[in-house]
Amino acid sequence: MNDDRTPADSKLTSSKRRWAAEGKFLTGRVSRAEAERLPPGQHLVRNWPVLDLGQQPVISTDSWRLDVRGLVETPLTLNWAAFQAIEQSTKVSDIHCVTTWSRYDNNWKGVSTRNLLDLAMPKPEAAYVMLTSYDGYTTNLPLADFAAEDAILATSWEGLPLTSDHGGPMRLVVPHLYFWKSAKWLRQIELMPADTAGFWERNGYHMYGDPWREQRYSDD
Ligand SMILES: Nc1nc2c(c(=O)[nH]1)N[C@H]1C(S)=C(S)[C@@H](COP(=O)(O)O)O[C@H]1N2
Ligand SMILES: [Mo]
């Protein structure tokens, strides 16, 4: 081999190569696996910020209701007991907020959106969902995304009941879209034939909101 490097050079070169492969010293010393886990333009936080329109409704589980309406075979109005009687699921997922913070490894418990849809039975024409919350907030997304494997109607976070500032007693979590799609204090799920803009979507945010494609704002 025509290689006149000293052993020390060679060692430094190989560790540099290894650091590059691991993504070391990129985006704040996270491993490559972690760097690839963080969508573009996001930074990691350890706390959990509260973001909403400033009206935080306090809803007792006694008065709480959830409606599933629109293009479904069986429209539902569930009270808290009926909702708790649905099979409970746990999910672990990352949060990506459009305001650039991300939070890893959130442990959720509640009803998977798939299990709720199994009860309501979407009609074949159902293609989009409009979510309406107790504070008047609305947001839209495709039915297929609402029904994602890791999407959950969460009543618990990290083993504790979801606090009202984070949308308790129940909020949606759709981890593969920006967090504004994850409606807090969810009151109604309407299945629709076509896409209609919700609150932020009418105010400049993207209709879909994929963090990996940085779909923060609408193009027009
Ligand atoms: N009902 C309701 N849901 C909402 C909002 C809101 O204002 N009202 N804000 C959205 C936005 S913009 C974000 S980033 C997340 C914030 O959730 P958090 O306060 O639990 O972090 O909730 C989303 N869901
Ligand atoms: Mo947000």
Coordinates of N, CA and C and ligand atoms in Angstrom, one line a residue:
M1 N 0.9 -1.2 0.0 CA 0.0 0.0 0.0 C 0.9 1.2 0.0
N2 N 0.6 2.2 -0.8 CA 1.3 3.5 -0.9 C 0.7 4.4 0.2
D3 N 1.0 4.1 1.4 CA 0.4 4.9 2.5 C 1.4 5.3 3.5
D4 N 1.8 6.6 3.5 CA 2.9 7.0 4.4 C 2.4 7.8 5.6
R5 N 1.1 7.7 5.9 CA 0.6 8.4 7.1 C 1.2 7.8 8.3
T6 N 1.5 8.6 9.3 CA 1.9 8.0 10.6 C 0.7 7.3 11.3
P7 N 0.9 6.5 12.2 CA -0.2 5.8 12.9 C -1.1 6.9 13.5
A8 N -0.5 8.0 14.0 CA -1.4 9.0 14.7 C -2.3 9.7 13.7
D9 N -1.8 10.0 12.5 CA -2.6 10.6 11.4 C -3.8 9.7 11.1
S10 N -3.4 8.5 10.9 CA -4.3 7.5 10.5 C -5.5 7.3 11.5
K11 N -5.1 7.4 12.8 CA -6.1 7.3 13.9 C -7.0 8.5 13.8
L12 N -6.4 9.7 13.7 CA -7.2 10.9 13.6 C -8.2 10.9 12.5
T13 N -7.6 10.4 11.3 CA -8.5 10.4 10.1 C -9.7 9.4 10.3
S14 N -9.4 8.3 10.9 CA -10.5 7.3 11.1 C -11.5 7.8 12.1
S15 N -11.0 8.5 13.2 CA -12.0 9.1 14.1 C -12.8 10.2 13.5
K16 N -12.1 11.0 12.6 CA -12.9 12.1 11.9 C -14.0 11.4 11.0
R17 N -13.5 10.4 10.4 CA -14.5 9.7 9.5 C -15.7 9.1 10.3
R18 N -15.3 8.6 11.5 CA -16.4 8.1 12.3 C -17.3 9.2 12.9
W19 N -16.7 10.3 13.3 CA -17.5 11.5 13.7 C -18.5 11.9 12.6
A20 N -17.9 12.0 11.4 CA -18.8 12.4 10.3 C -19.9 11.4 10.1
A21 N -19.6 10.2 10.2 CA -20.7 9.1 10.0 C -21.7 9.3 11.1
E22 N -21.3 9.7 12.3 CA -22.2 9.8 13.4 C -22.9 11.1 13.5
G23 N -22.4 12.0 12.6 CA -23.0 13.4 12.6 C -22.5 14.2 13.9
K24 N -21.4 13.8 14.4 CA -20.9 14.5 15.7 C -20.6 15.9 15.3
F25 N -20.8 16.8 16.2 CA -20.5 18.3 16.1 C -21.5 19.0 15.1
L26 N -22.4 18.2 14.6 CA -23.5 18.9 13.8 C -24.6 19.1 14.7
T27 N -25.4 20.2 14.4 CA -26.6 20.5 15.1 C -26.6 20.2 16.6
G28 N -25.5 20.8 17.2 CA -25.5 20.7 18.7 C -25.2 19.3 19.3
R29 N -24.2 18.7 18.7 CA -23.7 17.4 19.3 C -24.7 16.4 19.5
V30 N -25.6 16.1 18.6 CA -26.5 15.0 18.7 C -25.9 13.9 17.8
S31 N -26.2 12.7 18.2 CA -25.8 11.6 17.3 C -26.5 11.6 16.0
R32 N -26.0 10.8 15.0 CA -26.6 10.8 13.7 C -28.0 10.4 13.8
A33 N -28.3 9.4 14.6 CA -29.7 8.9 14.7 C -30.6 10.1 15.2
E34 N -30.1 10.8 16.2 CA -30.8 11.9 16.7 C -31.0 13.1 15.7
A35 N -29.9 13.3 14.9 CA -29.9 14.4 14.0 C -30.9 14.1 12.9
E36 N -31.0 12.8 12.5 CA -32.0 12.5 11.4 C -33.4 12.4 12.0
R37 N -33.5 12.4 13.3 CA -34.8 12.3 13.9 C -35.4 13.7 14.0
L38 N -34.6 14.8 13.9 CA -35.0 16.2 14.1 C -35.3 16.7 12.7
P39 N -36.6 17.1 12.4 CA -36.9 17.7 11.1 C -36.2 19.0 10.8
P40 N -36.0 19.4 9.6 CA -35.2 20.6 9.2 C -35.8 21.8 9.9
G41 N -34.9 22.7 10.4 CA -35.3 23.9 11.1 C -35.9 23.8 12.5
Q42 N -35.8 22.6 13.0 CA -36.4 22.4 14.4 C -35.2 22.4 15.4
H43 N -35.5 22.7 16.7 CA -34.5 22.5 17.7 C -35.2 21.7 18.9
L44 N -34.4 21.0 19.6 CA -34.9 20.1 20.6 C -35.2 20.9 21.9
V45 N -36.3 20.6 22.6 CA -36.5 21.2 23.9 C -36.8 20.0 24.9
R46 N -36.6 20.2 26.2 CA -36.8 19.2 27.2 C -38.1 19.5 27.9
N47 N -38.5 20.7 27.9 CA -39.8 21.1 28.6 C -40.9 20.9 27.6
W48 N -42.1 21.3 28.0 CA -43.2 21.1 27.0 C -44.0 22.5 27.0
P49 N -43.7 23.3 26.0 CA -44.3 24.6 25.9 C -45.8 24.5 25.8
V50 N -46.5 25.5 26.2 CA -48.0 25.6 26.0 C -48.3 26.6 24.9
L51 N -49.0 26.2 23.9 CA -49.4 27.2 22.8 C -50.8 27.0 22.5
D52 N -51.6 28.1 22.5 CA -53.0 28.0 22.0 C -53.4 29.5 21.8
L53 N -54.7 29.6 21.6 CA -55.3 31.0 21.2 C -55.5 31.8 22.5
G54 N -55.1 31.3 23.7 CA -55.2 32.0 24.9 C -56.5 31.8 25.7
Q55 N -57.4 31.0 25.1 CA -58.6 30.7 25.8 C -58.5 29.2 26.2
Q56 N -58.2 28.9 27.5 CA -58.1 27.5 27.9 C -59.3 27.1 28.6
P57 N -60.2 26.4 27.9 CA -61.4 25.9 28.5 C -61.1 24.9 29.6
V58 N -61.9 24.9 30.7 CA -61.7 23.9 31.7 C -63.0 23.0 31.6
I59 N -62.8 21.8 31.2 CA -64.0 20.9 30.9 C -63.9 19.7 31.9
S60 N -65.0 19.6 32.7 CA -65.0 18.4 33.6 C -65.3 17.2 32.8
T61 N -64.9 16.0 33.3 CA -65.2 14.8 32.6 C -66.7 14.5 32.6
D62 N -67.4 15.1 33.6 CA -68.9 14.9 33.7 C -69.6 15.6 32.5
S63 N -69.1 16.8 32.1 CA -69.8 17.5 31.0 C -69.2 17.2 29.7
W64 N -68.0 16.6 29.6 CA -67.3 16.3 28.4 C -68.1 15.5 27.4
R65 N -68.1 15.9 26.1 CA -68.7 15.0 25.1 C -67.8 15.1 23.8
L66 N -67.9 14.0 23.1 CA -67.2 13.9 21.8 C -68.2 13.5 20.7
D67 N -68.3 14.3 19.7 CA -69.2 13.9 18.5 C -68.3 13.5 17.4
V68 N -68.8 12.4 16.7 CA -68.2 12.0 15.4 C -69.3 12.1 14.4
R69 N -69.2 12.9 13.4 CA -70.3 13.2 12.5 C -69.8 13.3 11.1
G70 N -70.8 13.6 10.2 CA -70.4 13.7 8.8 C -70.5 12.4 8.1
L71 N -69.5 12.0 7.3 CA -69.6 10.8 6.4 C -69.2 9.6 7.2
V72 N -70.1 9.2 8.1 CA -69.9 8.0 8.9 C -71.2 7.2 8.9
E73 N -71.1 5.8 8.9 CA -72.3 5.0 9.0 C -73.0 5.2 10.3
T74 N -72.2 5.3 11.4 CA -72.7 5.4 12.8 C -72.3 6.7 13.4
P75 N -73.0 7.8 13.3 CA -72.6 9.0 14.1 C -72.6 8.7 15.6
L76 N -71.6 9.3 16.3 CA -71.4 9.0 17.7 C -71.5 10.3 18.5
T77 N -72.1 10.2 19.7 CA -71.9 11.2 20.7 C -71.5 10.4 22.0
L78 N -70.2 10.6 22.4 CA -69.7 9.8 23.5 C -69.6 10.7 24.7
N79 N -70.0 10.1 25.9 CA -69.6 10.8 27.1 C -68.3 10.1 27.6
W80 N -67.8 10.6 28.8 CA -66.5 10.2 29.3 C -66.5 8.7 29.5
A81 N -67.6 8.1 30.1 CA -67.6 6.7 30.4 C -67.6 5.9 29.1
A82 N -68.3 6.3 28.1 CA -68.3 5.6 26.8 C -67.0 5.6 26.2
F83 N -66.3 6.8 26.3 CA -65.0 6.9 25.7 C -64.0 6.1 26.4
Q84 N -64.1 6.0 27.7 CA -63.1 5.2 28.5 C -63.4 3.7 28.2
A85 N -64.6 3.3 27.8 CA -64.9 1.9 27.6 C -64.3 1.4 26.2
I86 N -63.9 2.3 25.4 CA -63.2 1.9 24.1 C -61.8 1.4 24.5
E87 N -61.4 0.4 23.8 CA -60.0 -0.2 24.0 C -59.0 0.9 24.2
Q88 N -58.2 0.9 25.2 CA -57.2 1.9 25.5 C -55.8 1.5 24.8
S89 N -55.1 2.5 24.3 CA -53.9 2.2 23.6 C -52.8 3.1 24.2
T90 N -51.5 2.7 24.1 CA -50.4 3.6 24.4 C -49.5 3.8 23.2
K91 N -49.0 5.0 23.1 CA -48.1 5.4 21.9 C -47.0 6.2 22.5
V92 N -45.8 6.1 21.9 CA -44.7 7.0 22.2 C -44.3 7.7 20.9
S93 N -44.3 9.1 21.0 CA -44.0 9.8 19.7 C -43.3 11.2 20.0
D94 N -42.8 11.8 19.0 CA -42.2 13.1 19.0 C -43.1 14.2 18.6
I95 N -43.0 15.3 19.3 CA -43.8 16.5 18.9 C -42.9 17.4 18.1
H96 N -43.5 18.0 17.0 CA -42.8 19.0 16.2 C -43.7 20.2 16.0
C97 N -43.4 21.3 16.7 CA -44.3 22.4 16.6 C -43.7 23.4 15.5
V98 N -44.6 24.0 14.7 CA -44.2 24.9 13.6 C -43.4 26.1 14.1
T99 N -43.5 26.4 15.4 CA -42.7 27.5 16.0 C -41.2 27.0 16.3
T100 N -40.9 25.9 15.8 CA -39.5 25.3 15.7 C -39.1 24.4 16.9
W101 N -39.9 24.3 17.9 CA -39.4 23.3 19.0 C -40.0 21.9 18.7
S102 N -39.1 21.0 19.1 CA -39.5 19.6 19.0 C -39.3 18.9 20.4
R103 N -40.1 18.0 20.7 CA -39.9 17.3 22.0 C -40.0 15.8 21.7
Y104 N -39.0 15.0 22.1 CA -38.9 13.6 21.8 C -39.7 12.8 22.9
D105 N -40.1 11.6 22.5 CA -40.4 10.5 23.4 C -41.6 10.8 24.4
N106 N -42.7 11.3 23.8 CA -43.8 11.6 24.7 C -44.7 10.3 24.8
N107 N -45.0 9.9 26.0 CA -45.8 8.7 26.2 C -47.2 9.1 26.4
W108 N -48.1 8.6 25.5 CA -49.5 9.0 25.5 C -50.3 7.7 25.8
K109 N -51.4 7.9 26.4 CA -52.4 6.9 26.6 C -53.8 7.4 26.2
G110 N -54.6 6.6 25.6 CA -56.0 7.1 25.2 C -56.5 6.1 24.2
V111 N -57.3 6.6 23.3 CA -58.0 5.8 22.3 C -57.4 6.1 21.0
S112 N -56.9 5.0 20.3 CA -56.3 5.2 19.0 C -57.4 5.7 18.0
T113 N -57.0 6.6 17.1 CA -58.0 7.1 16.2 C -58.6 6.0 15.4
R114 N -57.8 4.9 15.1 CA -58.3 3.8 14.3 C -59.4 3.1 15.1
N115 N -59.3 2.9 16.4 CA -60.3 2.2 17.1 C -61.6 3.1 17.2
L116 N -61.4 4.4 17.3 CA -62.7 5.2 17.2 C -63.3 5.1 15.8
L117 N -62.5 5.2 14.8 CA -63.1 5.1 13.4 C -63.8 3.7 13.2
D118 N -63.3 2.7 13.8 CA -63.9 1.4 13.7 C -65.3 1.4 14.2
L119 N -65.6 2.2 15.2 CA -66.9 2.3 15.8 C -67.8 3.2 14.9
A120 N -67.3 4.2 14.3 CA -68.1 5.2 13.5 C -68.3 4.7 12.1
M121 N -67.3 3.9 11.6 CA -67.4 3.4 10.2 C -67.5 4.5 9.2
P122 N -66.3 5.0 8.7 CA -66.3 6.0 7.7 C -67.0 5.5 6.4
K123 N -67.7 6.3 5.7 CA -68.3 6.0 4.4 C -67.2 6.1 3.4
P124 N -67.3 5.4 2.2 CA -66.3 5.4 1.2 C -65.9 6.8 0.8
E125 N -66.8 7.7 0.8 CA -66.6 9.1 0.3 C -65.8 9.9 1.3
A126 N -65.7 9.5 2.5 CA -65.0 10.3 3.5 C -63.5 10.3 3.2
A127 N -62.9 11.5 3.0 CA -61.5 11.7 2.7 C -60.8 12.7 3.5
Y128 N -61.5 13.6 4.2 CA -60.8 14.6 5.1 C -61.6 14.7 6.4
V129 N -60.9 15.3 7.4 CA -61.5 15.4 8.7 C -61.4 16.9 9.1
M130 N -62.4 17.4 9.7 CA -62.3 18.7 10.4 C -62.5 18.5 11.9
L131 N -61.6 19.0 12.6 CA -61.6 18.9 14.1 C -62.1 20.2 14.7
T132 N -63.0 20.2 15.6 CA -63.5 21.4 16.3 C -63.3 21.2 17.8
S133 N -62.8 22.2 18.4 CA -62.5 22.1 19.8 C -63.3 23.0 20.7
Y134 N -63.3 22.8 22.0 CA -64.1 23.5 23.0 C -63.7 25.0 23.0
D135 N -62.5 25.4 22.5 CA -62.2 26.8 22.5 C -62.5 27.5 21.2
G136 N -63.2 26.7 20.3 CA -63.6 27.3 19.0 C -62.5 27.0 17.9
Y137 N -61.4 26.5 18.3 CA -60.3 26.1 17.4 C -60.8 25.1 16.4
T138 N -60.3 25.2 15.1 CA -60.6 24.2 14.1 C -59.3 23.8 13.4
T139 N -59.1 22.6 12.9 CA -58.0 22.3 12.1 C -58.4 21.1 11.2
N140 N -57.8 21.0 10.0 CA -58.2 20.0 9.0 C -57.0 19.1 8.7
L141 N -57.3 17.9 8.3 CA -56.3 17.0 7.8 C -56.9 15.8 7.0
P142 N -56.2 15.1 6.2 CA -56.7 14.0 5.5 C -57.1 12.9 6.4
L143 N -58.2 12.2 6.1 CA -58.6 11.1 7.0 C -57.5 10.0 7.2
A144 N -56.8 9.8 6.1 CA -55.7 8.8 6.2 C -54.6 9.2 7.2
D145 N -54.4 10.5 7.4 CA -53.4 11.0 8.4 C -54.0 10.9 9.8
F146 N -55.3 11.3 9.9 CA -56.0 11.2 11.2 C -55.9 9.7 11.6
A147 N -56.0 8.8 10.7 CA -56.1 7.4 11.0 C -54.7 6.7 11.1
A148 N -53.6 7.5 11.1 CA -52.3 7.0 11.2 C -52.1 6.0 12.4
E149 N -51.2 5.1 12.2 CA -51.0 4.1 13.2 C -50.7 4.7 14.6
D150 N -49.9 5.8 14.6 CA -49.5 6.3 15.9 C -50.4 7.5 16.4
A151 N -51.5 7.8 15.7 CA -52.4 8.9 16.1 C -53.3 8.4 17.2
I152 N -53.4 9.3 18.2 CA -54.2 8.9 19.4 C -55.0 10.1 20.0
L153 N -56.1 9.7 20.5 CA -57.0 10.7 21.2 C -56.5 10.5 22.7
A154 N -55.6 11.4 23.1 CA -54.9 11.2 24.3 C -55.6 11.8 25.5
T155 N -55.6 11.0 26.6 CA -56.2 11.5 27.9 C -55.1 11.5 29.0
S156 N -53.9 10.9 28.6 CA -52.8 10.8 29.6 C -51.5 11.1 28.9
W157 N -50.6 11.7 29.6 CA -49.2 12.0 29.1 C -48.3 11.7 30.2
E158 N -47.3 10.9 30.0 CA -46.3 10.4 30.9 C -46.9 9.8 32.2
G159 N -48.0 9.1 32.0 CA -48.6 8.4 33.1 C -49.6 9.2 34.0
L160 N -49.8 10.5 33.6 CA -50.6 11.3 34.4 C -51.8 11.8 33.5
P161 N -52.9 12.1 34.1 CA -54.0 12.7 33.3 C -53.5 14.0 32.6
L162 N -53.9 14.1 31.3 CA -53.5 15.3 30.5 C -54.0 16.5 31.2
T163 N -53.1 17.5 31.5 CA -53.6 18.7 32.1 C -54.4 19.6 31.2
S164 N -55.2 20.5 31.7 CA -56.1 21.2 30.9 C -55.3 22.2 30.0
D165 N -54.1 22.7 30.5 CA -53.4 23.6 29.6 C -52.9 22.9 28.3
H166 N -52.7 21.6 28.4 CA -52.3 20.9 27.2 C -53.4 20.2 26.5
G167 N -54.7 20.6 26.9 CA -55.8 20.1 26.1 C -56.7 19.1 26.8
G168 N -56.3 18.8 28.1 CA -57.1 17.8 28.8 C -58.6 18.3 29.0
P169 N -59.5 17.4 29.1 CA -59.3 16.0 29.4 C -58.9 15.1 28.2
M170 N -59.0 15.6 27.0 CA -58.6 14.8 25.8 C -58.2 15.7 24.7
R171 N -57.1 15.3 24.1 CA -56.6 16.0 22.9 C -56.2 15.0 21.8
L172 N -56.2 15.4 20.6 CA -55.6 14.6 19.5 C -54.1 14.8 19.5
V173 N -53.4 13.7 19.1 CA -52.0 13.7 18.8 C -51.8 13.0 17.5
V174 N -51.3 13.8 16.5 CA -51.0 13.2 15.2 C -49.5 13.6 15.0
P175 N -48.6 12.7 15.4 CA -47.2 13.1 15.5 C -46.5 13.3 14.2
H176 N -46.9 12.8 13.1 CA -46.2 13.0 11.9 C -46.5 14.3 11.2
L177 N -47.4 15.1 11.7 CA -47.7 16.5 11.2 C -47.4 17.5 12.3
Y178 N -47.1 18.8 11.8 CA -46.9 19.8 12.8 C -48.0 19.8 13.9
F179 N -47.6 20.2 15.1 CA -48.5 20.0 16.2 C -49.8 20.9 16.2
W180 N -49.8 21.9 15.3 CA -51.1 22.6 15.3 C -52.3 21.8 14.8
K181 N -51.9 20.6 14.1 CA -53.0 19.7 13.7 C -53.5 18.9 14.9
S182 N -52.8 18.9 16.0 CA -53.2 18.1 17.1 C -54.1 18.9 18.0
A183 N -55.4 18.9 17.7 CA -56.3 19.7 18.4 C -56.4 19.4 19.9
K184 N -56.3 20.4 20.8 CA -56.5 20.3 22.2 C -58.0 20.4 22.5
W185 N -58.5 19.9 23.6 CA -59.9 20.0 24.0 C -60.8 19.6 22.9
L186 N -60.6 18.5 22.3 CA -61.3 18.1 21.1 C -62.8 17.9 21.4
R187 N -63.7 18.4 20.6 CA -65.1 18.3 20.9 C -65.9 17.6 19.7
Q188 N -65.4 17.8 18.5 CA -66.1 17.2 17.4 C -65.1 16.7 16.3
I189 N -65.4 15.6 15.7 CA -64.6 15.1 14.5 C -65.6 15.0 13.4
E190 N -65.5 15.7 12.3 CA -66.4 15.6 11.2 C -65.7 15.1 10.0
L191 N -66.2 14.0 9.4 CA -65.6 13.4 8.2 C -66.3 14.1 7.0
M192 N -65.4 14.5 6.1 CA -65.8 15.3 4.9 C -65.4 14.7 3.6
P193 N -66.0 15.1 2.5 CA -65.6 14.6 1.2 C -64.4 15.3 0.6
A194 N -64.2 16.6 1.1 CA -63.2 17.4 0.5 C -62.5 18.2 1.6
D195 N -61.3 18.8 1.3 CA -60.5 19.5 2.3 C -61.1 20.9 2.5
T196 N -61.2 21.3 3.7 CA -61.6 22.7 4.0 C -60.7 23.2 5.1
A197 N -60.3 24.5 5.0 CA -59.3 25.0 5.9 C -59.8 25.3 7.3
G198 N -59.0 24.9 8.3 CA -59.3 25.2 9.6 C -58.8 26.6 10.0
F199 N -58.6 26.8 11.3 CA -58.3 28.2 11.8 C -56.9 28.6 11.3
W200 N -55.8 27.9 11.6 CA -54.5 28.4 11.1 C -54.3 28.2 9.6
E201 N -55.0 27.2 9.1 CA -54.9 27.0 7.6 C -55.5 28.2 6.9
R202 N -56.5 28.9 7.5 CA -57.1 30.1 6.8 C -56.2 31.3 7.1
N203 N -55.3 31.1 8.0 CA -54.5 32.3 8.5 C -53.0 32.0 8.1
G204 N -52.8 31.4 6.9 CA -51.4 31.3 6.4 C -50.7 30.1 6.6
Y205 N -51.2 29.2 7.4 CA -50.5 27.9 7.6 C -50.8 26.9 6.5
H206 N -49.9 25.9 6.3 CA -50.1 25.0 5.2 C -51.3 24.1 5.4
M207 N -51.9 23.6 4.4 CA -53.1 22.8 4.5 C -52.7 21.4 5.0
Y208 N -51.5 20.9 4.8 CA -51.1 19.6 5.2 C -50.1 19.6 6.4
G209 N -49.0 20.3 6.3 CA -48.1 20.5 7.5 C -47.2 19.4 7.8
D210 N -46.4 18.9 6.8 CA -45.5 17.9 7.0 C -44.1 18.5 7.5
P211 N -43.7 18.2 8.8 CA -42.5 18.8 9.3 C -41.2 18.4 8.5
W212 N -41.2 17.2 7.9 CA -40.0 16.7 7.1 C -39.9 17.5 5.8
R213 N -41.0 18.1 5.3 CA -40.9 18.9 4.1 C -41.1 20.4 4.4
E214 N -41.0 20.7 5.7 CA -41.1 22.1 6.2 C -42.3 22.8 5.6
Q215 N -43.4 22.1 5.6 CA -44.7 22.7 5.1 C -45.3 23.6 6.2
R216 N -44.6 24.7 6.5 CA -45.1 25.6 7.6 C -46.2 26.5 7.2
Y217 N -45.9 27.2 6.1 CA -46.9 28.2 5.6 C -47.4 27.9 4.2
S218 N -48.5 28.4 3.9 CA -49.1 28.1 2.5 C -48.3 28.9 1.5
D219 N -48.3 28.4 0.3 CA -47.4 29.0 -0.8 C -47.9 30.4 -1.2
D220 N -49.2 30.6 -1.1 CA -49.8 31.9 -1.7 C -49.9 33.0 -0.6
Ligands
LIG1 N1 -58.1 23.6 20.7 C1 -56.9 24.0 20.4 N2 -56.0 23.1 20.0 C2 -54.7 23.5 19.6 C3 -54.4 24.9 19.6 C4 -55.3 25.8 20.1 O1 -55.1 27.0 20.1 N3 -56.6 25.3 20.4 N4 -53.1 25.2 19.2 C5 -52.3 24.3 18.4 C6 -50.9 24.6 18.3 S1 -50.5 25.9 17.3 C7 -50.0 23.9 19.0 S2 -48.3 24.2 18.7 C8 -50.3 22.8 19.9 C9 -49.7 23.2 21.3 O2 -50.0 22.2 22.2 P1 -49.4 22.3 23.7 O3 -49.9 23.6 24.2 O4 -49.9 21.1 24.4 O5 -47.9 22.3 23.5 O6 -51.7 22.7 20.1 C10 -52.5 22.9 18.9 N5 -53.8 22.6 19.2
MO2 MO -48.2 25.8 17.0

